[in-house]
Amino acid sequence: GVFQPGSDVAPRWFVLDAATERIIDSITFTGFFNSFPLRAGVDLKGRRLYVPQLGRVRAFDIDSLTVARDTVFPGNCSAVAYDSSTSTLLLSIRPDFTSPGWLTTINPLTGALLSTVRVGVNPGMVTTRLTETYAINEGVFGGASTISYRGYAPHVYLDPTSEAFGGGANYIATRGNLAYVVFNGTHQIRVLDTRYHTNHISPINTGTSGFDGPRTLDFQGDSVLVVGTYAGDIRRFNATTGKLIDSILMPGKAEAIAVGDSLAYVAIPLDAAYKPDSVVVVVNLHTGKPVDTLVAGLNPFGLFVDRAGNLQVVVADTIPGAGRLVTYEHGSLLKKGERPLPGAMSFPLHMTYEDFGGAAGDSLFIVLSDTLFAFPVTGPAGTARVVFTDSLAKGDLFGVSGGGDYLLVTERPKNFAADPCYVHVVERKSGALVAKFLAGSFVSMAVRVNGFHGDRATSFYALSEGQFATPSARLTLLEFQPDILGPDTLGSGANHITFEGMSLDNDKALVTMNGSHSIVRLDLDTWTVLRRTATKTSGFDGPRETMALSPSTLLVSTYAGDVRRITVSDNSVRVIPVYGKAEGMARAGSKIFVALPFAPDATYTPSASVAVIDTATIASVRRDDAIASATTLEQNYPNPASSGTAIHFSVDVAGRVIIALYTPDGELAGTIIDREMEPGSYTARIDAAGLASGSYIYTLRAGGSVLSRVMKVLR
């Protein structure tokens, strides 16, 4: 397009034949791009080009060069990428140039949000490998750049025997590197290694049947699982072998379990079939016998043991309706007090208790009336504080689990509809939303886990219930990390990221550092810097993009008016002049096409040409005659125009010549010339008296060339 200081870019789209290097088609876009440099997403299979333009993302048909969908995403994205492995669109969104931005993933066909994750300052290009996505964040001008990570696997269970996962999954708990998944429908408990998402031991069959399956569990030390069932008992299993130890009869359906010291507390809500009083049964785990019964009120749905050893019971006297938190003293189990809860609770009740030391730090986090609340459970009663609510949520917030600095809040569709559910990741202290993930239908719970990247990333499982008694449950792995490297590790001016090789499982990436004048090689498995290669550029003429010709040879475009072939072993640099500020690069066979948006001078004057490099020799460099031809179009004078203005142009072959005037939205404002002309230089005059003030695009079409410039009208 055409760039003018104080103006903008008049965008055009050219299609070149890679073999002949000639233009075979072109159009003028109907609006300006959102950001520079342009990062567009390409879906070759679906024949779509996704462009951040006019404050939104638009889809163009690659074959017809027409708008296929005007608004794919309504936000002002700085960059777009298309992930062919998941058929999703990755959007970099920056609110400004000094605040953290967002990496948002959508379904390009429906526009549905799949995830959004807070990343570093000034996010730009993103790239993916398998289930991993990496975003480079340029940072503030001259400051440190970062790389953000997001992992997203819709169903991660990887049993090598191809055994189905299970059905009716309603509860998940973690301990170390293991996750324990309770399947109420298929009457199993699976113990998974969260680093590899495979069975740690064979599935534990609980021995229940029908609708009386397992419901919840807790841990008795490291060796025993205490499982509550709807069969009217709790069952203990050896955590190492999965063998049944014993069964302890209860007066009703076991809804929740909490283990403290040598006692297990079992919540038994009111049930018409069993007709018990609503009670909490106290079990001595040494003898395996019930030793006490506590009557906290109707429907005790949740309980936990706090830092002081007191038993805390959440009671729902009416459903739906507000409940109470009832406290029983440690040791004596006498009722110590109770307090009302500030809203109606959901069922099943999933809350979390986070002990961070000290009375003021003890907090119960619970979702009531579609709002996440927190308040201390020891010491003075205090006032419940609102931690998080989502006014944009289409469903209901209903459960929360803990994870250190973060809380995982689940959202389910209203009226239990079979619509997708989301998991919100919220900062525990501030309540700020840092991520939101789509997690399948009928999500039961989300829990923090130790994933493949250990404690270097925030990893969690979202458990989808699936159909009862059929192996249809799903386990979604969700991960994120705003900065995968230490502070100031990467450098400044991160501009481009690419993989070192073409393989999808390649674990090495190359990051072009425009500010630090280097190419950083990263190991994406260990998240470490392996090498820094200097580009030997300086000032504002730094590197822009990197292409790996081989593991030992890099091709780097620069604003120094050249492309540089760098041999990694000795850091030797061969300068290949391309006579313009080199930006993007693409490879077709043995040819490298290099975009030259600007001429190599201080004023960034237009170049609008493409250099072609032959990789067979790395010596044959030429400007593409299809774009930089003898057909020329000069800037109109005077500019801005108020009445009449003149355009000088030349054509190199005889044929039809068209000069047309367009508004910035692509509407035709007038045809200046449309006739057969001989080769030569000409002047066309435009009467601007009838044009409104503003910017216009005038376009010359002649002999296969299409050239554009911007004209301003000022009254």
Coordinates of N, CA and C in Angstrom, one line a residue, residues 540-698:
F540 N 17.9 1.6 14.9 CA 16.5 1.3 14.5 C 16.5 0.3 13.3
D541 N 17.6 -0.2 12.9 CA 17.7 -1.0 11.7 C 17.9 -2.5 12.1
G542 N 17.2 -2.9 13.1 CA 17.3 -4.2 13.6 C 16.6 -5.3 12.8
P543 N 16.7 -6.6 13.3 CA 16.1 -7.7 12.6 C 14.6 -7.7 12.8
R544 N 13.9 -8.3 11.8 CA 12.4 -8.3 11.8 C 11.8 -9.7 11.9
E545 N 12.3 -10.6 11.0 CA 11.9 -12.0 11.0 C 13.0 -12.9 10.8
T546 N 12.8 -14.2 11.2 CA 13.9 -15.2 11.0 C 13.3 -16.4 10.4
M547 N 14.1 -17.0 9.5 CA 13.7 -18.3 8.8 C 14.9 -19.2 9.0
A548 N 14.7 -20.5 9.4 CA 15.8 -21.4 9.5 C 15.9 -22.2 8.2
L549 N 17.0 -22.0 7.5 CA 17.3 -22.7 6.3 C 17.7 -24.1 6.6
S550 N 18.4 -24.3 7.8 CA 18.8 -25.5 8.3 C 19.1 -25.3 9.8
P551 N 19.4 -26.4 10.6 CA 19.7 -26.1 12.0 C 20.9 -25.2 12.2
S552 N 21.7 -25.1 11.2 CA 23.0 -24.3 11.4 C 23.0 -23.0 10.6
T553 N 21.9 -22.7 9.9 CA 21.9 -21.6 9.0 C 20.6 -20.8 9.1
L554 N 20.6 -19.5 9.4 CA 19.5 -18.7 9.6 C 19.4 -17.6 8.5
L555 N 18.2 -17.3 8.1 CA 18.0 -16.2 7.2 C 17.2 -15.1 7.9
V556 N 17.7 -13.9 8.0 CA 17.1 -12.9 8.9 C 16.8 -11.6 8.0
S557 N 15.6 -11.2 8.0 CA 15.3 -9.9 7.4 C 15.6 -8.8 8.3
T558 N 16.0 -7.6 7.8 CA 16.4 -6.5 8.7 C 15.9 -5.2 8.0
Y559 N 15.9 -4.1 8.9 CA 15.5 -2.8 8.4 C 16.8 -2.1 7.9
A560 N 17.9 -2.8 7.8 CA 19.1 -2.1 7.3 C 19.2 -2.2 5.8
G561 N 18.1 -2.6 5.2 CA 18.1 -2.7 3.7 C 18.7 -4.0 3.2
D562 N 18.7 -5.0 4.0 CA 19.2 -6.3 3.6 C 18.6 -7.5 4.3
V563 N 18.9 -8.6 3.8 CA 18.6 -9.9 4.5 C 19.9 -10.5 4.8
R564 N 20.0 -11.1 6.0 CA 21.3 -11.6 6.5 C 21.3 -13.2 6.6
R565 N 22.3 -13.8 6.0 CA 22.5 -15.3 6.1 C 23.5 -15.5 7.2
I566 N 23.0 -16.1 8.3 CA 23.9 -16.2 9.5 C 24.3 -17.7 9.7
T567 N 25.5 -18.0 9.8 CA 26.0 -19.3 10.1 C 26.2 -19.4 11.6
V568 N 25.4 -20.3 12.3 CA 25.4 -20.2 13.7 C 26.7 -20.7 14.4
S569 N 27.4 -21.6 13.8 CA 28.6 -22.2 14.4 C 29.7 -21.1 14.7
D570 N 29.9 -20.2 13.8 CA 30.9 -19.1 14.0 C 30.3 -17.7 14.0
N571 N 28.9 -17.6 14.0 CA 28.2 -16.4 14.0 C 28.7 -15.5 12.8
S572 N 29.1 -16.1 11.7 CA 29.5 -15.3 10.5 C 28.2 -14.8 9.8
V573 N 28.2 -13.6 9.3 CA 27.1 -13.0 8.7 C 27.4 -12.6 7.2
R574 N 26.5 -13.1 6.3 CA 26.6 -12.7 4.9 C 25.5 -11.7 4.6
V575 N 25.8 -10.5 4.2 CA 24.8 -9.5 3.9 C 24.3 -9.6 2.5
I576 N 23.0 -9.7 2.3 CA 22.4 -9.8 1.0 C 21.5 -8.6 0.8
P577 N 22.0 -7.6 0.0 CA 21.2 -6.4 -0.2 C 19.9 -6.7 -0.9
V578 N 18.8 -6.0 -0.4 CA 17.5 -6.2 -1.0 C 16.9 -4.8 -1.3
Y579 N 17.6 -3.7 -1.0 CA 17.3 -2.3 -1.4 C 15.9 -1.9 -0.8
G580 N 15.7 -2.3 0.4 CA 14.5 -1.9 1.1 C 14.5 -2.4 2.5
K581 N 13.7 -1.9 3.4 CA 13.6 -2.4 4.7 C 12.8 -3.7 4.7
A582 N 13.5 -4.8 4.9 CA 12.9 -6.1 4.8 C 12.0 -6.5 6.0
E583 N 10.8 -6.9 5.7 CA 9.9 -7.2 6.8 C 9.6 -8.7 6.8
G584 N 8.4 -9.1 6.2 CA 8.0 -10.5 6.2 C 8.7 -11.3 5.1
M585 N 8.8 -12.7 5.4 CA 9.4 -13.6 4.4 C 8.5 -14.8 4.2
A586 N 8.5 -15.4 3.0 CA 7.8 -16.6 2.8 C 8.6 -17.4 1.8
R587 N 8.5 -18.8 1.9 CA 9.3 -19.7 1.1 C 8.4 -20.5 0.2
A588 N 8.8 -20.6 -1.1 CA 8.1 -21.4 -2.1 C 9.1 -22.1 -2.9
G589 N 9.3 -23.4 -2.6 CA 10.4 -24.1 -3.3 C 11.8 -23.6 -2.9
S590 N 12.6 -23.3 -3.9 CA 13.9 -22.7 -3.6 C 13.9 -21.2 -3.5
K591 N 12.8 -20.6 -3.6 CA 12.7 -19.1 -3.6 C 12.2 -18.6 -2.2
I592 N 12.9 -17.5 -1.8 CA 12.4 -16.8 -0.6 C 11.9 -15.5 -1.1
F593 N 10.6 -15.2 -0.8 CA 10.0 -13.9 -1.1 C 10.1 -13.0 0.1
V594 N 10.6 -11.8 -0.1 CA 10.8 -10.9 1.1 C 10.0 -9.6 0.8
A595 N 9.2 -9.2 1.7 CA 8.4 -8.0 1.6 C 9.2 -6.8 2.0
L596 N 9.1 -5.8 1.1 CA 9.9 -4.5 1.4 C 8.9 -3.4 1.4
P597 N 8.3 -3.1 2.6 CA 7.3 -2.1 2.7 C 7.8 -0.7 2.6
F598 N 9.1 -0.5 3.0 CA 9.7 0.9 2.9 C 11.1 0.8 2.2
A599 N 11.4 1.9 1.6 CA 12.7 2.1 1.1 C 13.7 2.3 2.2
P600 N 15.0 2.0 2.0 CA 16.0 2.1 3.1 C 16.5 3.5 3.4
D601 N 15.6 4.4 3.8 CA 16.0 5.8 4.2 C 15.3 6.2 5.5
A602 N 15.7 7.3 6.0 CA 15.2 7.7 7.3 C 13.8 8.1 7.4
T603 N 13.2 8.4 6.2 CA 11.8 8.9 6.2 C 10.8 7.8 6.0
Y604 N 11.3 6.6 5.8 CA 10.4 5.5 5.6 C 9.5 5.7 4.4
T605 N 10.1 6.1 3.3 CA 9.3 6.3 2.1 C 8.9 5.0 1.5
P606 N 7.8 5.0 0.7 CA 7.2 3.7 0.2 C 8.2 2.9 -0.7
S607 N 8.2 1.6 -0.5 CA 9.0 0.8 -1.5 C 8.0 -0.1 -2.2
A608 N 7.1 -0.7 -1.5 CA 6.0 -1.5 -2.1 C 6.6 -2.5 -3.2
S609 N 7.6 -3.2 -2.8 CA 8.2 -4.2 -3.8 C 8.5 -5.5 -3.0
V610 N 8.8 -6.5 -3.7 CA 9.1 -7.8 -3.2 C 10.5 -8.3 -3.7
A611 N 11.4 -8.6 -2.8 CA 12.7 -9.2 -3.3 C 12.6 -10.7 -3.3
V612 N 13.3 -11.3 -4.3 CA 13.3 -12.7 -4.4 C 14.7 -13.2 -4.2
I613 N 14.9 -14.2 -3.3 CA 16.2 -14.7 -3.1 C 16.2 -16.2 -3.5
D614 N 17.2 -16.6 -4.2 CA 17.3 -18.0 -4.6 C 18.2 -18.7 -3.6
T615 N 17.6 -19.7 -2.9 CA 18.3 -20.3 -1.8 C 19.4 -21.3 -2.3
A616 N 19.3 -21.6 -3.6 CA 20.3 -22.6 -4.2 C 21.6 -21.9 -4.2
T617 N 21.6 -20.6 -4.4 CA 22.9 -19.9 -4.5 C 23.1 -18.8 -3.4
I618 N 22.0 -18.4 -2.8 CA 21.9 -17.2 -1.9 C 22.7 -16.1 -2.5
A619 N 22.6 -15.9 -3.8 CA 23.4 -14.8 -4.4 C 22.5 -14.1 -5.4
S620 N 21.5 -14.8 -6.0 CA 20.7 -14.1 -7.0 C 19.5 -13.4 -6.3
V621 N 19.6 -12.1 -6.2 CA 18.6 -11.3 -5.6 C 18.1 -10.2 -6.5
R622 N 16.8 -10.1 -6.7 CA 16.3 -9.1 -7.6 C 15.0 -8.6 -7.0
R623 N 14.6 -7.5 -7.4 CA 13.3 -7.0 -7.1 C 12.2 -7.5 -8.0
D624 N 11.1 -7.9 -7.5 CA 10.0 -8.5 -8.4 C 9.5 -7.4 -9.3
D625 N 9.7 -7.7 -10.6 CA 9.2 -6.7 -11.6 C 7.7 -6.6 -11.7
A626 N 7.0 -7.6 -11.2 CA 5.6 -7.5 -11.2 C 5.1 -6.3 -10.3
I627 N 5.8 -6.0 -9.3 CA 5.4 -4.9 -8.4 C 6.2 -3.6 -8.7
A628 N 7.5 -3.8 -8.8 CA 8.4 -2.6 -9.1 C 8.6 -2.5 -10.6
S629 N 7.6 -2.1 -11.3 CA 7.7 -2.1 -12.8 C 7.9 -0.7 -13.3
A630 N 7.9 -0.6 -14.6 CA 8.0 0.8 -15.2 C 6.7 1.5 -15.2
T631 N 5.6 0.9 -14.8 CA 4.3 1.6 -14.6 C 4.4 2.3 -13.3
T632 N 4.2 3.6 -13.3 CA 4.4 4.4 -12.0 C 3.1 5.2 -11.8
L633 N 2.9 5.5 -10.5 CA 1.8 6.4 -10.1 C 2.4 7.3 -9.0
E634 N 2.4 8.6 -9.3 CA 3.0 9.6 -8.4 C 1.9 10.2 -7.5
Q635 N 2.4 10.8 -6.4 CA 1.5 11.5 -5.5 C 0.8 12.7 -6.2
N636 N -0.4 12.8 -5.9 CA -1.2 14.0 -6.5 C -0.6 15.3 -5.9
Y637 N -0.7 16.4 -6.7 CA -0.3 17.7 -6.3 C -1.3 18.7 -6.7
P638 N -1.7 19.6 -5.9 CA -1.4 19.7 -4.5 C -2.1 18.7 -3.6
N639 N -1.5 18.4 -2.5 CA -2.1 17.4 -1.5 C -1.8 17.9 -0.1
P640 N -2.8 18.3 0.7 CA -4.3 18.1 0.4 C -4.8 19.0 -0.7
A641 N -5.8 18.5 -1.3 CA -6.5 19.3 -2.4 C -7.8 19.9 -1.9
S642 N -8.1 21.1 -2.4 CA -9.3 21.8 -2.1 C -10.3 21.9 -3.3
S643 N -9.7 22.0 -4.5 CA -10.5 22.1 -5.7 C -9.9 21.1 -6.7
G644 N -9.0 21.6 -7.5 CA -8.4 20.7 -8.5 C -7.0 20.2 -8.1
T645 N -6.7 19.0 -8.5 CA -5.4 18.4 -8.2 C -5.0 17.5 -9.4
A646 N -3.7 17.3 -9.6 CA -3.1 16.6 -10.7 C -2.4 15.3 -10.2
I647 N -2.5 14.3 -11.1 CA -1.8 13.0 -10.8 C -1.0 12.7 -12.0
H648 N 0.3 12.5 -11.8 CA 1.2 12.1 -12.9 C 1.4 10.6 -12.8
F649 N 1.4 9.9 -14.0 CA 1.6 8.5 -14.0 C 2.2 8.1 -15.3
S650 N 2.7 6.8 -15.4 CA 3.2 6.3 -16.7 C 2.9 4.9 -16.8
V651 N 2.8 4.4 -18.0 CA 2.5 3.0 -18.3 C 3.6 2.5 -19.3
D652 N 3.9 1.2 -19.1 CA 5.0 0.6 -19.9 C 4.5 -0.2 -21.1
V653 N 3.3 -0.6 -21.2 CA 2.7 -1.4 -22.3 C 1.4 -0.8 -22.7
A654 N 1.1 -1.0 -24.0 CA -0.2 -0.5 -24.5 C -1.3 -1.4 -23.9
G655 N -2.5 -0.7 -23.7 CA -3.6 -1.5 -23.2 C -4.6 -0.6 -22.4
R656 N -5.5 -1.2 -21.8 CA -6.5 -0.5 -21.0 C -6.0 0.1 -19.7
V657 N -6.2 1.3 -19.5 CA -5.8 2.0 -18.2 C -7.0 2.5 -17.5
I658 N -7.0 2.2 -16.2 CA -8.1 2.6 -15.3 C -7.5 3.3 -14.1
I659 N -8.0 4.6 -13.9 CA -7.7 5.2 -12.6 C -9.0 5.5 -11.9
A660 N -9.2 5.0 -10.7 CA -10.4 5.1 -10.0 C -10.1 5.7 -8.6
L661 N -11.1 6.4 -8.1 CA -11.0 7.0 -6.8 C -12.0 6.3 -5.8
Y662 N -11.5 5.9 -4.6 CA -12.3 5.2 -3.6 C -12.3 5.9 -2.3
T663 N -13.4 5.7 -1.5 CA -13.4 6.2 -0.1 C -12.6 5.2 0.7
P664 N -12.2 5.5 2.0 CA -11.5 4.6 2.8 C -12.2 3.3 3.1
D665 N -13.6 3.3 2.9 CA -14.4 2.1 3.1 C -14.5 1.2 1.9
G666 N -13.8 1.7 0.8 CA -13.8 0.9 -0.4 C -14.9 1.2 -1.4
E667 N -15.7 2.2 -1.2 CA -16.7 2.6 -2.1 C -16.2 3.5 -3.2
L668 N -16.6 3.2 -4.5 CA -16.1 3.9 -5.6 C -16.7 5.4 -5.5
A669 N -15.7 6.3 -5.5 CA -16.1 7.8 -5.5 C -16.1 8.4 -6.9
G670 N -15.5 7.7 -7.9 CA -15.5 8.2 -9.2 C -14.4 7.5 -10.1
T671 N -14.6 7.5 -11.4 CA -13.6 6.9 -12.3 C -13.0 8.1 -13.1
I672 N -11.7 8.2 -13.0 CA -10.9 9.4 -13.6 C -10.6 9.0 -15.0
I673 N -10.1 7.8 -15.3 CA -9.7 7.4 -16.6 C -10.1 6.0 -16.8
D674 N -10.7 5.6 -18.0 CA -11.0 4.3 -18.3 C -11.0 4.2 -19.9
R675 N -9.7 3.9 -20.5 CA -9.6 3.8 -21.9 C -8.3 3.2 -22.3
E676 N -8.2 2.8 -23.6 CA -7.0 2.3 -24.1 C -5.9 3.4 -24.3
M677 N -4.7 3.1 -23.8 CA -3.6 4.1 -23.9 C -2.3 3.4 -24.4
E678 N -1.4 4.2 -25.0 CA -0.1 3.7 -25.5 C 0.9 3.9 -24.3
P679 N 2.0 3.3 -24.4 CA 3.1 3.5 -23.4 C 3.5 5.0 -23.4
G680 N 3.8 5.5 -22.2 CA 4.2 6.8 -22.0 C 3.9 7.4 -20.7
S681 N 4.1 8.7 -20.5 CA 3.8 9.4 -19.3 C 2.6 10.3 -19.5
Y682 N 1.8 10.4 -18.5 CA 0.5 11.2 -18.6 C 0.2 11.9 -17.3
T683 N -0.7 12.9 -17.4 CA -1.2 13.6 -16.3 C -2.8 13.5 -16.3
A684 N -3.3 13.1 -15.1 CA -4.8 13.1 -15.0 C -5.1 14.2 -14.0
R685 N -6.3 14.8 -14.2 CA -6.7 15.9 -13.3 C -8.0 15.5 -12.6
I686 N -8.1 15.8 -11.3 CA -9.3 15.4 -10.5 C -9.9 16.7 -10.0
D687 N -11.2 16.8 -10.2 CA -11.9 17.9 -9.6 C -12.4 17.5 -8.3
A688 N -11.8 18.1 -7.2 CA -12.1 17.7 -5.9 C -13.1 18.6 -5.2
A689 N -13.7 19.5 -6.0 CA -14.7 20.5 -5.4 C -15.9 19.8 -4.8
G690 N -16.3 18.7 -5.4 CA -17.5 18.0 -4.9 C -17.2 17.0 -3.9
L691 N -16.0 16.8 -3.5 CA -15.6 15.8 -2.5 C -15.6 16.3 -1.1
A692 N -16.1 15.5 -0.1 CA -16.1 15.9 1.3 C -14.7 15.8 1.8
S693 N -14.4 16.6 2.9 CA -13.0 16.5 3.5 C -12.8 15.1 4.0
G694 N -11.5 14.7 3.8 CA -11.1 13.4 4.3 C -10.1 12.8 3.4
S695 N -9.8 11.4 3.6 CA -8.8 10.7 2.8 C -9.5 9.8 1.8
Y696 N -8.9 9.8 0.6 CA -9.4 8.9 -0.5 C -8.2 8.1 -1.0
I697 N -8.5 7.0 -1.7 CA -7.5 6.2 -2.3 C -7.7 6.2 -3.8
Y698 N -6.7 6.6 -4.6 CA -6.8 6.5 -6.0 C -5.9 5.4 -6.5

